[in-house]
XYZ file of C-alpha atoms in Angstrom:
765
model
C 0.000 0.000 0.000
C 2.831 2.385 0.893
C 4.607 1.502 -2.370
C 1.415 2.267 -4.318
C 0.962 5.612 -2.562
C 4.557 6.644 -3.237
C 4.390 5.545 -6.881
C 1.062 7.363 -7.363
C 2.434 10.539 -5.801
C 5.449 10.421 -8.109
C 3.108 10.600 -11.119
C 2.429 14.230 -10.193
C 5.924 15.027 -11.436
C 4.851 14.033 -14.947
C 3.044 16.360 -17.351
C 0.199 14.022 -18.389
C -1.109 13.310 -14.881
C -0.742 16.974 -13.894
C -2.776 18.083 -16.908
C -5.378 15.412 -16.164
C -5.692 16.602 -12.563
C -5.859 20.259 -13.601
C -8.571 19.519 -16.151
C -10.557 17.586 -13.553
C -10.293 20.481 -11.097
C -11.376 22.966 -13.765
C -14.351 20.793 -14.725
C -15.378 20.430 -11.067
C -15.245 24.185 -10.454
C -17.166 24.927 -13.677
C -19.817 22.384 -12.654
C -20.497 24.452 -9.519
C -22.066 27.067 -11.809
C -23.944 24.721 -14.158
C -27.627 23.848 -13.663
C -28.144 20.400 -12.100
C -24.391 19.714 -11.958
C -23.774 22.127 -9.074
C -24.179 19.421 -6.443
C -23.246 15.806 -5.924
C -25.772 14.044 -8.146
C -26.265 12.400 -11.531
C -25.137 15.277 -13.762
C -21.860 15.870 -11.912
C -21.183 12.130 -11.709
C -21.774 11.729 -15.440
C -19.595 14.728 -16.351
C -16.748 13.297 -14.293
C -17.315 9.821 -15.763
C -17.086 11.199 -19.302
C -13.950 13.144 -18.451
C -12.332 10.175 -16.710
C -13.266 7.836 -19.551
C -11.920 10.170 -22.223
C -8.757 11.438 -20.517
C -8.258 8.976 -17.688
C -5.787 6.909 -19.691
C -3.223 9.711 -19.254
C -2.008 8.648 -15.772
C -1.769 5.039 -16.955
C 0.215 5.966 -20.063
C 2.545 8.139 -17.980
C 3.094 5.337 -15.458
C 3.898 2.861 -18.251
C 6.305 5.275 -19.914
C 8.100 5.854 -16.631
C 8.642 2.109 -16.133
C 9.823 1.764 -19.745
C 12.337 4.546 -19.156
C 13.601 2.814 -16.013
C 13.968 -0.404 -17.979
C 15.979 1.352 -20.720
C 18.239 2.848 -18.067
C 18.877 -0.597 -16.639
C 17.060 0.134 -13.395
C 14.378 -2.160 -11.866
C 11.054 -1.766 -13.713
C 7.680 -3.362 -13.041
C 4.338 -3.358 -14.862
C 2.658 -4.030 -11.518
C 4.132 -0.857 -10.044
C 2.924 1.130 -13.065
C -0.540 -0.393 -12.794
C -0.913 0.218 -9.059
C 0.456 3.754 -9.380
C -2.029 4.625 -12.151
C -5.003 3.078 -10.380
C -4.113 4.751 -7.094
C -3.661 8.123 -8.796
C -7.000 7.832 -10.617
C -8.891 6.916 -7.454
C -7.257 9.729 -5.476
C -8.069 12.201 -8.252
C -11.789 11.398 -7.925
C -11.721 12.842 -4.411
C -11.190 16.272 -5.993
C -14.642 16.728 -7.616
C -16.325 15.298 -4.509
C -14.494 17.754 -2.259
C -15.185 20.733 -4.538
C -18.869 19.819 -4.808
C -19.218 19.463 -1.043
C -17.467 22.802 -0.528
C -19.924 24.303 -3.002
C -22.609 23.295 -0.511
C -21.624 26.369 1.469
C -22.789 28.464 -1.492
C -25.923 26.485 -2.314
C -27.788 24.018 -0.075
C -26.737 20.429 -0.631
C -29.022 17.731 -1.935
C -29.111 14.103 -0.815
C -25.400 13.379 -0.390
C -25.946 9.639 0.062
C -27.767 9.372 -3.265
C -25.058 11.452 -4.916
C -22.254 9.308 -3.522
C -23.962 6.133 -4.734
C -24.203 7.506 -8.268
C -20.631 8.769 -8.057
C -19.483 5.283 -7.100
C -21.523 3.788 -9.948
C -20.421 6.166 -12.707
C -16.980 7.854 -12.486
C -15.219 5.266 -10.333
C -15.468 2.273 -12.724
C -14.791 4.555 -15.719
C -11.631 5.904 -14.097
C -10.372 2.414 -13.172
C -10.989 1.086 -16.693
C -9.414 4.112 -18.391
C -6.396 3.945 -16.110
C -5.813 0.218 -16.702
C -6.362 0.745 -20.440
C -3.796 3.541 -20.416
C -1.158 1.309 -18.797
C -1.833 -1.453 -21.350
C -1.646 1.029 -24.255
C 1.518 2.557 -22.828
C 3.261 -0.803 -22.725
C 1.918 -1.825 -26.137
C 3.228 1.291 -27.939
C 4.907 4.191 -26.207
C 4.464 6.499 -29.203
C 0.880 5.544 -30.138
C -0.482 5.012 -26.627
C -2.595 8.190 -26.559
C -4.179 7.773 -30.014
C -4.804 4.097 -29.275
C -6.646 4.858 -26.022
C -8.636 7.575 -27.814
C -9.552 5.145 -30.585
C -10.811 2.624 -28.030
C -12.999 5.351 -26.483
C -14.389 6.407 -29.885
C -15.090 2.878 -31.136
C -16.750 1.742 -27.916
C -18.797 4.960 -27.713
C -20.048 4.387 -31.250
C -21.021 0.852 -30.286
C -22.842 2.158 -27.195
C -24.742 4.837 -29.132
C -25.590 2.614 -32.107
C -28.672 0.998 -30.481
C -29.769 4.450 -29.302
C -29.986 5.530 -32.939
C -31.159 2.272 -34.510
C -33.034 0.541 -31.693
C -35.991 1.408 -29.479
C -34.030 2.441 -26.377
C -33.340 5.990 -25.175
C -30.714 5.051 -22.602
C -27.050 4.433 -23.333
C -24.443 2.545 -21.301
C -20.758 3.082 -22.080
C -18.020 1.387 -20.098
C -15.719 4.410 -20.352
C -18.293 7.203 -20.539
C -20.902 6.186 -17.960
C -24.664 6.220 -18.519
C -27.294 8.393 -20.204
C -30.626 7.514 -18.523
C -33.051 8.953 -21.072
C -35.304 12.028 -21.539
C -34.799 15.109 -19.410
C -38.445 15.101 -18.304
C -37.979 11.812 -16.410
C -36.643 13.400 -13.254
C -36.069 10.265 -11.155
C -32.530 8.980 -11.792
C -31.160 6.248 -9.570
C -28.670 3.390 -9.612
C -30.685 0.455 -10.968
C -29.887 -3.248 -11.048
C -29.059 -2.863 -14.749
C -26.484 -0.174 -13.920
C -24.826 -2.292 -11.227
C -24.593 -5.301 -13.553
C -23.128 -3.063 -16.232
C -20.580 -1.521 -13.887
C -19.622 -4.988 -12.698
C -18.892 -5.776 -16.338
C -16.851 -2.548 -16.569
C -14.686 -3.722 -13.675
C -14.185 -7.065 -15.411
C -12.967 -5.232 -18.522
C -10.682 -3.187 -16.249
C -9.320 -6.438 -14.835
C -8.704 -7.751 -18.360
C -6.854 -4.535 -19.290
C -4.812 -4.836 -16.092
C -3.884 -8.395 -17.006
C -2.928 -7.256 -20.501
C -0.749 -4.502 -19.012
C 1.034 -7.048 -16.801
C 1.491 -9.301 -19.806
C 2.942 -6.553 -22.015
C 5.072 -4.757 -19.428
C 8.230 -5.690 -17.540
C 7.806 -8.232 -14.773
C 10.269 -6.566 -12.414
C 12.711 -8.726 -10.507
C 10.876 -11.840 -11.689
C 11.216 -10.969 -15.376
C 12.991 -14.230 -16.145
C 10.381 -16.362 -14.461
C 7.459 -17.823 -16.376
C 5.020 -17.556 -13.454
C 4.136 -13.860 -13.655
C 3.584 -14.050 -17.426
C 1.366 -17.103 -17.082
C -0.560 -15.408 -14.268
C -1.044 -12.260 -16.333
C -2.271 -14.310 -19.264
C -4.699 -16.196 -17.040
C -5.904 -12.927 -15.504
C -6.524 -11.415 -18.932
C -8.366 -14.503 -20.132
C -10.460 -14.923 -16.958
C -11.587 -11.321 -16.621
C -11.989 -10.916 -20.383
C -14.163 -14.014 -20.652
C -16.332 -12.838 -17.753
C -16.769 -9.404 -19.309
C -17.613 -10.820 -22.736
C -20.023 -13.298 -21.157
C -21.926 -10.508 -19.406
C -21.856 -8.349 -22.545
C -23.564 -11.135 -24.466
C -26.389 -10.945 -21.901
C -26.818 -7.178 -22.353
C -30.472 -7.407 -23.404
C -31.418 -9.779 -20.611
C -29.678 -7.503 -18.103
C -31.380 -4.428 -19.622
C -28.432 -2.291 -20.593
C -29.390 -2.809 -24.227
C -32.775 -3.228 -25.908
C -34.239 -4.360 -29.215
C -37.595 -4.527 -30.947
C -37.638 -8.306 -30.553
C -37.026 -8.004 -26.797
C -39.779 -5.417 -26.328
C -42.170 -7.316 -28.582
C -41.561 -10.483 -26.589
C -42.188 -8.697 -23.285
C -45.427 -7.094 -24.478
C -46.644 -10.164 -26.346
C -49.614 -8.619 -28.203
C -49.764 -7.338 -31.765
C -52.434 -5.507 -33.762
C -51.982 -4.779 -37.457
C -54.056 -2.112 -39.185
C -53.821 -0.686 -42.686
C -50.990 1.693 -41.752
C -49.905 0.784 -38.226
C -48.518 -2.059 -36.150
C -49.556 -1.758 -32.510
C -47.508 -3.707 -29.960
C -49.684 -4.108 -26.862
C -49.753 -6.158 -23.657
C -50.773 -9.710 -24.498
C -53.601 -9.592 -21.944
C -55.321 -6.595 -23.592
C -58.956 -7.600 -24.337
C -60.101 -7.949 -27.941
C -62.689 -5.153 -27.624
C -60.033 -2.697 -26.424
C -57.694 -3.772 -29.210
C -60.361 -3.011 -31.778
C -61.058 0.443 -30.323
C -57.349 1.216 -30.070
C -56.898 0.330 -33.733
C -59.815 2.584 -34.669
C -58.464 5.490 -32.637
C -54.940 5.113 -33.974
C -56.047 5.071 -37.628
C -58.401 8.033 -37.079
C -55.700 10.033 -35.307
C -53.165 9.247 -38.024
C -55.579 10.524 -40.667
C -56.203 13.703 -38.625
C -52.528 14.604 -38.224
C -51.722 13.818 -41.868
C -54.435 16.176 -43.054
C -53.139 18.841 -40.663
C -49.662 18.452 -42.160
C -51.037 18.817 -45.690
C -50.258 15.189 -46.518
C -52.647 12.752 -48.225
C -55.124 11.279 -45.749
C -53.441 7.881 -45.983
C -49.798 6.946 -46.619
C -48.776 5.794 -50.058
C -49.230 2.149 -50.939
C -46.266 0.105 -49.832
C -45.114 2.631 -47.204
C -43.639 1.063 -44.092
C -46.153 1.006 -41.217
C -45.689 3.113 -38.099
C -44.952 0.915 -35.101
C -46.584 1.875 -31.799
C -45.419 0.241 -28.551
C -47.733 0.542 -25.538
C -46.241 -0.491 -22.181
C -48.081 -1.841 -19.168
C -46.515 0.616 -16.745
C -43.934 3.346 -16.392
C -41.654 0.917 -14.562
C -41.782 -1.590 -17.422
C -41.005 1.155 -19.921
C -38.104 2.421 -17.808
C -36.660 -1.084 -17.504
C -36.888 -1.847 -21.217
C -36.092 1.544 -22.754
C -34.863 4.024 -20.174
C -37.938 6.309 -20.162
C -40.689 5.986 -17.587
C -43.435 8.608 -17.845
C -42.094 10.333 -20.968
C -43.558 9.246 -24.295
C -41.296 9.582 -27.308
C -41.116 8.957 -31.040
C -38.150 8.061 -33.247
C -39.342 9.469 -36.592
C -36.434 8.011 -38.573
C -37.461 4.527 -37.392
C -41.240 5.168 -37.486
C -41.429 4.040 -33.853
C -43.647 5.402 -31.080
C -43.221 4.397 -27.435
C -45.810 5.321 -24.816
C -47.542 3.880 -21.779
C -50.842 2.082 -22.173
C -53.881 3.773 -20.636
C -57.690 3.708 -20.767
C -59.042 4.647 -24.164
C -59.056 7.053 -25.850
C -55.297 7.309 -25.466
C -54.595 10.979 -24.726
C -51.017 11.211 -26.072
C -51.188 8.940 -29.127
C -52.166 11.611 -31.668
C -49.334 13.874 -30.485
C -46.802 11.097 -31.068
C -48.347 10.153 -34.414
C -47.769 13.748 -35.521
C -44.046 13.263 -34.868
C -44.065 10.037 -36.876
C -46.083 11.464 -39.784
C -43.870 14.560 -39.856
C -40.980 12.328 -40.940
C -42.455 12.427 -44.458
C -41.758 16.166 -44.553
C -38.433 16.425 -42.726
C -35.064 15.622 -44.230
C -31.787 14.597 -42.689
C -30.807 11.365 -40.971
C -33.259 11.747 -38.068
C -36.181 13.137 -40.120
C -36.649 16.208 -37.940
C -36.147 19.921 -38.651
C -33.130 21.731 -37.275
C -29.672 22.965 -38.058
C -27.107 20.744 -39.735
C -29.901 18.706 -41.340
C -31.564 18.063 -38.005
C -28.438 17.082 -36.078
C -29.214 20.133 -33.916
C -32.990 19.626 -33.733
C -35.392 22.561 -33.498
C -37.373 21.254 -30.518
C -39.753 24.226 -30.448
C -40.879 23.476 -34.006
C -40.866 19.701 -33.477
C -42.962 19.789 -30.296
C -44.960 22.820 -31.347
C -46.095 21.070 -34.519
C -47.118 17.935 -32.580
C -49.118 19.991 -30.069
C -50.719 22.002 -32.882
C -51.658 18.848 -34.802
C -53.071 17.190 -31.701
C -54.805 20.365 -30.412
C -56.566 18.715 -27.486
C -59.682 20.070 -25.834
C -60.257 20.300 -22.108
C -60.893 22.869 -19.457
C -58.929 25.482 -21.452
C -57.729 25.655 -25.034
C -54.014 26.022 -25.687
C -54.638 29.529 -27.002
C -56.241 30.376 -23.653
C -53.194 28.940 -21.929
C -50.849 31.007 -24.086
C -52.926 34.120 -23.356
C -52.632 33.359 -19.646
C -48.861 33.131 -20.053
C -48.922 36.568 -21.676
C -51.107 38.059 -18.924
C -48.925 36.542 -16.207
C -45.737 37.906 -17.860
C -44.482 34.319 -18.162
C -44.505 34.137 -21.954
C -41.131 32.816 -23.168
C -39.112 34.768 -25.715
C -40.062 33.327 -29.094
C -36.642 33.831 -30.753
C -34.951 32.223 -27.719
C -37.399 29.315 -27.684
C -36.397 28.427 -31.239
C -32.676 28.481 -30.446
C -30.942 25.069 -30.099
C -31.175 23.762 -26.544
C -33.159 26.678 -25.091
C -36.545 24.961 -25.446
C -35.608 22.888 -22.388
C -34.595 25.975 -20.408
C -38.338 26.673 -20.002
C -40.670 24.506 -17.991
C -42.429 21.904 -20.112
C -45.840 23.468 -19.442
C -44.788 26.906 -20.699
C -42.713 25.694 -23.638
C -45.289 23.246 -25.013
C -48.267 25.583 -24.589
C -46.596 28.577 -26.244
C -44.930 26.626 -29.055
C -48.178 24.768 -29.771
C -50.276 27.928 -29.868
C -47.724 29.691 -32.087
C -47.392 26.841 -34.599
C -51.180 26.372 -34.757
C -51.491 30.113 -35.465
C -48.891 29.817 -38.248
C -50.887 26.936 -39.718
C -54.156 28.914 -39.577
C -52.738 32.126 -41.012
C -50.065 30.894 -43.476
C -51.335 27.446 -44.368
C -50.114 23.866 -44.139
C -47.878 24.075 -47.215
C -45.808 26.916 -45.723
C -45.507 25.072 -42.421
C -44.359 21.993 -44.324
C -41.524 24.020 -45.877
C -40.278 25.009 -42.432
C -40.561 21.447 -41.155
C -38.703 20.203 -44.228
C -35.668 22.174 -43.122
C -35.908 25.697 -44.524
C -34.863 28.247 -41.870
C -37.908 29.516 -40.028
C -37.050 33.175 -40.607
C -36.602 32.538 -44.337
C -40.058 30.966 -44.521
C -41.967 33.322 -42.216
C -39.809 36.387 -41.653
C -38.418 37.926 -38.476
C -39.336 35.912 -35.372
C -39.621 38.977 -33.148
C -42.177 40.471 -35.555
C -44.038 37.158 -35.673
C -44.135 37.077 -31.866
C -45.759 40.538 -31.842
C -48.335 39.487 -34.432
C -49.127 36.293 -32.538
C -49.399 38.362 -29.359
C -52.080 40.530 -30.981
C -53.968 37.349 -31.835
C -53.710 36.191 -28.233
C -55.061 39.542 -27.051
C -58.331 38.630 -28.780
C -58.560 35.400 -26.755
C -60.455 35.585 -23.486
C -58.477 35.117 -20.277
C -60.742 34.813 -17.248
C -59.533 35.515 -13.724
C -60.174 31.871 -12.919
C -57.959 30.731 -15.795
C -55.149 33.055 -14.700
C -55.275 31.805 -11.119
C -55.368 28.125 -12.051
C -52.887 28.235 -14.905
C -50.561 30.545 -13.012
C -49.882 27.831 -10.453
C -48.881 25.353 -13.180
C -46.943 27.799 -15.318
C -44.885 29.192 -12.452
C -43.364 25.786 -11.789
C -39.666 25.979 -12.741
C -38.081 23.843 -15.441
C -35.943 20.923 -14.357
C -32.749 22.900 -14.995
C -33.907 25.517 -12.480
C -34.916 23.131 -9.712
C -32.567 22.631 -6.816
C -32.609 18.847 -6.358
C -34.968 17.438 -9.028
C -33.587 13.889 -9.301
C -33.337 13.318 -5.578
C -36.823 14.697 -4.870
C -38.399 12.751 -7.747
C -36.851 9.508 -6.506
C -37.867 10.112 -2.878
C -41.386 11.072 -3.959
C -41.691 7.856 -5.943
C -40.517 5.808 -2.956
C -42.965 7.606 -0.649
C -45.894 6.934 -2.961
C -44.976 3.260 -3.202
C -44.914 2.684 0.578
C -47.634 5.094 1.668
C -50.304 2.398 1.756
C -48.194 -0.125 3.650
C -45.857 1.958 5.829
C -47.199 5.447 6.456
C -44.438 6.297 8.949
C -41.722 5.531 6.402
C -43.656 7.472 3.762
C -43.807 10.463 6.123
C -40.041 10.305 6.637
C -39.498 10.246 2.871
C -41.867 13.168 2.307
C -40.070 15.046 5.086
C -36.781 14.566 3.267
C -38.403 15.942 0.104
C -39.552 19.102 1.874
C -36.066 19.650 3.289
C -34.470 19.296 -0.136
C -37.103 21.368 -1.973
C -38.823 23.756 0.486
C -40.067 25.869 -2.416
C -42.712 23.322 -3.499
C -45.975 23.345 -1.490
C -47.074 20.077 -3.123
C -44.388 18.277 -1.138
C -45.710 19.735 2.117
C -49.199 18.566 1.133
C -47.832 15.054 0.590
C -46.105 15.142 3.985
C -49.302 16.263 5.715
C -51.301 13.374 4.234
C -48.631 10.869 5.196
C -48.510 12.197 8.777
C -52.278 11.830 9.029
C -52.151 8.261 7.699
C -49.427 7.476 10.223
C -51.618 8.826 13.037
C -49.297 11.756 13.752
C -52.063 14.333 14.255
C -49.898 16.954 15.947
C -47.207 16.742 13.278
C -49.854 16.967 10.555
C -51.274 20.155 12.087
C -47.810 21.703 12.227
C -47.238 20.861 8.568
C -50.653 22.292 7.720
C -49.712 25.595 9.340
C -46.494 25.691 7.305
C -48.444 24.880 4.174
C -51.064 27.576 4.704
C -48.296 30.134 5.241
C -46.355 29.031 2.168
C -45.972 31.952 -0.280
C -46.409 29.696 -3.311
C -49.572 27.944 -2.146
C -52.055 28.397 -4.985
C -55.822 28.761 -4.622
C -56.502 25.252 -5.945
C -54.021 23.790 -3.439
C -55.582 25.820 -0.633
C -59.009 24.566 -1.690
C -57.722 20.974 -1.680
C -56.410 21.471 1.845
C -59.752 22.849 2.996
C -61.577 19.921 1.366
C -59.351 17.475 3.251
C -60.089 19.342 6.490
C -63.798 19.117 5.697
C -63.451 15.391 5.032
C -61.820 14.915 8.440
C -64.675 16.793 10.119
C -67.241 14.751 8.174
C -65.599 11.486 9.248
C -65.830 12.724 12.845
C -69.551 13.449 12.384
C -69.036 17.224 12.727
C -71.447 18.360 10.035
C -71.269 22.100 10.762
C -67.479 22.139 10.731
C -67.399 20.141 7.471
C -69.877 22.528 5.866
C -67.756 25.518 6.891
C -64.577 24.030 5.412
C -66.346 23.064 2.188
C -67.855 26.550 1.891
C -64.398 28.123 2.243
C -63.078 25.787 -0.456
C -65.991 26.535 -2.789
C -65.063 30.223 -2.776
C -61.677 29.434 -4.333
C -60.960 28.691 -8.016
C -59.998 25.082 -8.650
C -59.913 22.574 -11.523
C -63.274 21.289 -12.713
C -62.720 17.744 -11.434
C -61.874 19.002 -7.940
C -64.756 21.464 -7.981
C -67.151 18.724 -9.073
C -65.974 16.437 -6.268
C -66.461 19.296 -3.791
C -69.995 19.948 -5.014
C -70.780 16.246 -4.628
C -69.608 16.427 -0.983
C -71.728 19.500 -0.285
C -74.831 17.871 -1.796
C -74.324 14.579 0.055
C -73.469 16.240 3.370
C -76.914 17.828 3.451
C -78.605 14.396 3.179
C -77.834 12.201 6.193
C -79.248 9.145 4.411
C -76.462 9.599 1.857
C -73.677 9.589 4.446
C -72.928 5.837 4.566
C -72.239 5.735 0.819
C -71.008 9.259 0.065
C -68.757 9.631 3.101
C -67.168 6.259 2.462
C -66.537 7.054 -1.211
C -65.738 10.779 -1.122
C -64.202 11.420 2.299
C -62.546 8.029 2.871
C -61.644 7.376 -0.766
C -62.940 3.795 -0.522
C -63.885 2.460 -3.974
C -64.420 -1.141 -2.937
C -67.489 -3.373 -3.322
C -69.114 -2.134 -0.107
C -69.062 1.441 -1.390
C -70.751 0.270 -4.599
C -73.449 -1.535 -2.601
C -74.082 1.528 -0.453
C -74.267 3.734 -3.558
C -76.891 1.413 -5.049
C -78.948 1.584 -1.829
C -78.646 5.381 -1.811
C -79.910 5.508 -5.406
C -82.909 3.320 -4.502
C -83.763 5.539 -1.532
C -83.592 8.723 -3.647
C -85.444 7.973 -6.921
C -85.360 11.645 -8.015
C -81.647 12.241 -7.405
C -79.093 11.867 -10.182
C -76.040 12.153 -7.923
C -75.857 8.570 -6.572
C -76.425 7.194 -10.067
C -73.737 9.505 -11.447
C -71.238 8.406 -8.774
C -71.998 4.734 -9.350
C -71.717 5.229 -13.111
C -68.319 6.838 -12.616
C -67.119 3.797 -10.642
C -68.346 1.500 -13.403
C -66.563 3.641 -16.002
C -63.322 3.306 -14.048
C -63.718 -0.483 -14.125
C -64.664 -0.689 -17.808
C -68.272 -1.870 -17.346
C -69.521 0.289 -20.207
C -73.014 -1.148 -20.543
C -73.936 -0.465 -16.919
C -72.109 2.856 -17.048
C -74.249 3.920 -20.023
C -77.443 2.874 -18.253
C -76.685 4.659 -14.985
C -75.399 7.777 -16.733
C -78.607 8.012 -18.734
C -80.583 7.678 -15.490
C -78.452 10.396 -13.879
C -79.016 12.783 -16.804
C -82.759 12.188 -16.569
C -82.727 13.300 -12.912
C -81.551 16.271 -10.898
C -77.775 16.722 -10.723
C -75.953 19.183 -8.416
C -74.866 21.507 -11.224
C -73.732 22.048 -14.842
C -70.338 20.448 -14.221
C -72.078 17.146 -13.477
C -74.187 17.417 -16.622
C -71.057 18.001 -18.724
C -69.206 15.077 -17.173
C -72.246 12.801 -17.454
C -72.538 13.655 -21.160
C -68.831 12.904 -21.601
C -69.286 9.585 -19.781
C -72.340 8.792 -21.893
C -70.523 9.505 -25.154
C -67.483 7.522 -24.075
C -69.585 4.540 -23.041
C -71.481 4.621 -26.347
C -68.169 4.702 -28.250
C -66.946 1.675 -26.334
C -70.220 -0.119 -27.032
C -70.065 0.672 -30.763
C -73.130 2.932 -30.740
C -71.858 5.801 -32.900
C -75.260 7.510 -33.069
C -75.592 7.718 -29.276
C -72.011 8.896 -28.977
C -72.581 11.655 -31.553
C -75.721 12.773 -29.743
C -73.915 12.989 -26.395
C -70.923 14.915 -27.726
C -73.103 17.230 -29.824
C -75.038 18.106 -26.681
C -71.788 18.521 -24.727
C -70.528 21.137 -27.193
C -73.646 23.321 -27.084
C -73.053 26.433 -24.986
C -69.871 25.005 -23.498
C -66.573 26.764 -22.880
C -64.117 26.953 -25.817
C -62.081 24.094 -24.344
C -65.104 21.828 -23.997
C -66.342 22.819 -27.457
C -62.970 21.762 -28.844
C -63.261 18.452 -26.996
C -66.723 17.846 -28.461
C -65.529 18.760 -31.979
C -62.614 16.383 -31.579
C -64.902 13.508 -30.683
C -67.350 14.250 -33.479
C -64.485 14.299 -35.967
C -63.199 10.959 -34.674
C -66.680 9.448 -34.901
C -67.088 10.738 -38.456
C -63.866 8.948 -39.457
C -64.488 5.674 -37.645
C -68.270 5.448 -37.912
C -70.051 2.585 -36.208
C -68.313 -0.700 -35.605
């Protein structure tokens, strides 16, 4: 150990190791001022891993050259000394970025150090060991070509690691020298998975093989005339090399590589339509498969017409492949993305999570795939250098504009709210490479979508197609700043209610991931807390507490902690958290209303009707999303009817959706023949469980009776239309959605138009 320390220290006298150490220090200091990399976490660990993998051969090459020089001078020389010196130097050097990052904690609050250290151990450490051992082997193989040889190994292996990213379904990349890219930026939870540990174990085996090769190629020291050390080095190279190759051959099974055949085998189901191949879970029922096929074909036709393309692809065109995963966890394991849907236009592949029909994101992704017919370049997307620097604002803006979903607000209303709230991004900046992700997803997608839809309305699909095909946006449309002003005048004509500003302001003020303090750590802790909340409320509370300490700026985390404390029976702690939450400067009106509703639920469970009514009345005075407002109105209506309490309190206040709640709802409906509310609530439960026939019957009964307000009528009509669509009754579905659109808000009118268009394309089954 002392010999290794001395030999490692002596490397500092050589230029290569000194430059390596200086570069590492410079990188570590620069990282202190970079978003996400300014603390011990994934980004810093990956930056250091890339640096160590690319330049970490330098200490090894220097150590080998020093031993060669000693050998030429007739002094004792040893490959083992060179190897131990290089490895020791590389490991000691990794302490530098850790120390600098921890010191930076005095300038900015630290995140979860334990999580950061785990990722640091998983990423830079194996890369540094492999690069160092590779450098020693290269140095003994060829003193003059050692550097270029190590660089060539890095380049060739990186190409091999990125190849499946470009030509396979995955969005992760594992590189033995460079570390790991986990996938899309919007998947905030990054942690050391089993796949990563298996991969890094393989990296260490390759490092062992390189070490054996270095011992085989270099001088054997005082035992240079003996055959033993050479035989041992050869055995070491063969043993570690065989182990590494054996694991590498299992890359797909160990999930550090993916393929269409692997994913197809995991999902097991396949639906072929005229222009699509849908890969679905094998257990997906036949009726749902048929509806999914209908929706997918209708949505493809819609986006193609928006893009100015023929309604159907040309005969003989390759089908678009759509992969629908059972869960976010399955998608993360197979591809590297969990909740983020994505499309690879150049491969005509779409990857998204399965969900109840109609699938809300499918048309957006189909727009990406169909847009490949317009775009040029290797990746079939617009952008500089033939799409190698993609224009994400145009890519995502076009998909949002083609999808143009309905809902509580239209995207133009959302963009107008951004303008009123002074949160509207700079249009020229948004269309600059990389700056789309500097904005929060909500702001960037809403503004880009509204702008591109406006371009399509005012300049036509053919002009938009020119821009998507690769012509510079300013050449096609003119100055972006002038376009932003013109689009702003259009937005000024769009209504922006006070309610919309209050509700959308809460969502739009959320920072982008690059402006959050500890996004990966908080996302991972939040996920863990949600997983254990039902089984171990005390542990969930501890996890939520950690989240609030890491990210005190987010009131949603305090709300999660309060619920967990209540579930754990910590009433006093929950009240203290509630006081902090109510005093939080970023608590929005909808969040305050949610808190008041929960307080009313607690009073209702305790039988304190007056107190529950007071809390619900306070909540009703605050703006909140339609679904939350509808649930509140249901509570108010049921609270006034004591005969409704057994069913309504169990369902609404306790959140129990089990069989007993259904039975009590049915009894409530029988006892109140003129009330539509119990029938509506029971119909909603049946909708959630896919019993469309009974859902249609109960929804019709609810609509024929008195409901608490217009929001219930709207939702009942939506439920009725959806049930009719599932049952193949196109006429009933059209009637429901036609009625839904009459006199509704612009967002709901758009939703009704969307459904009527889909029904016109698909017709009756």
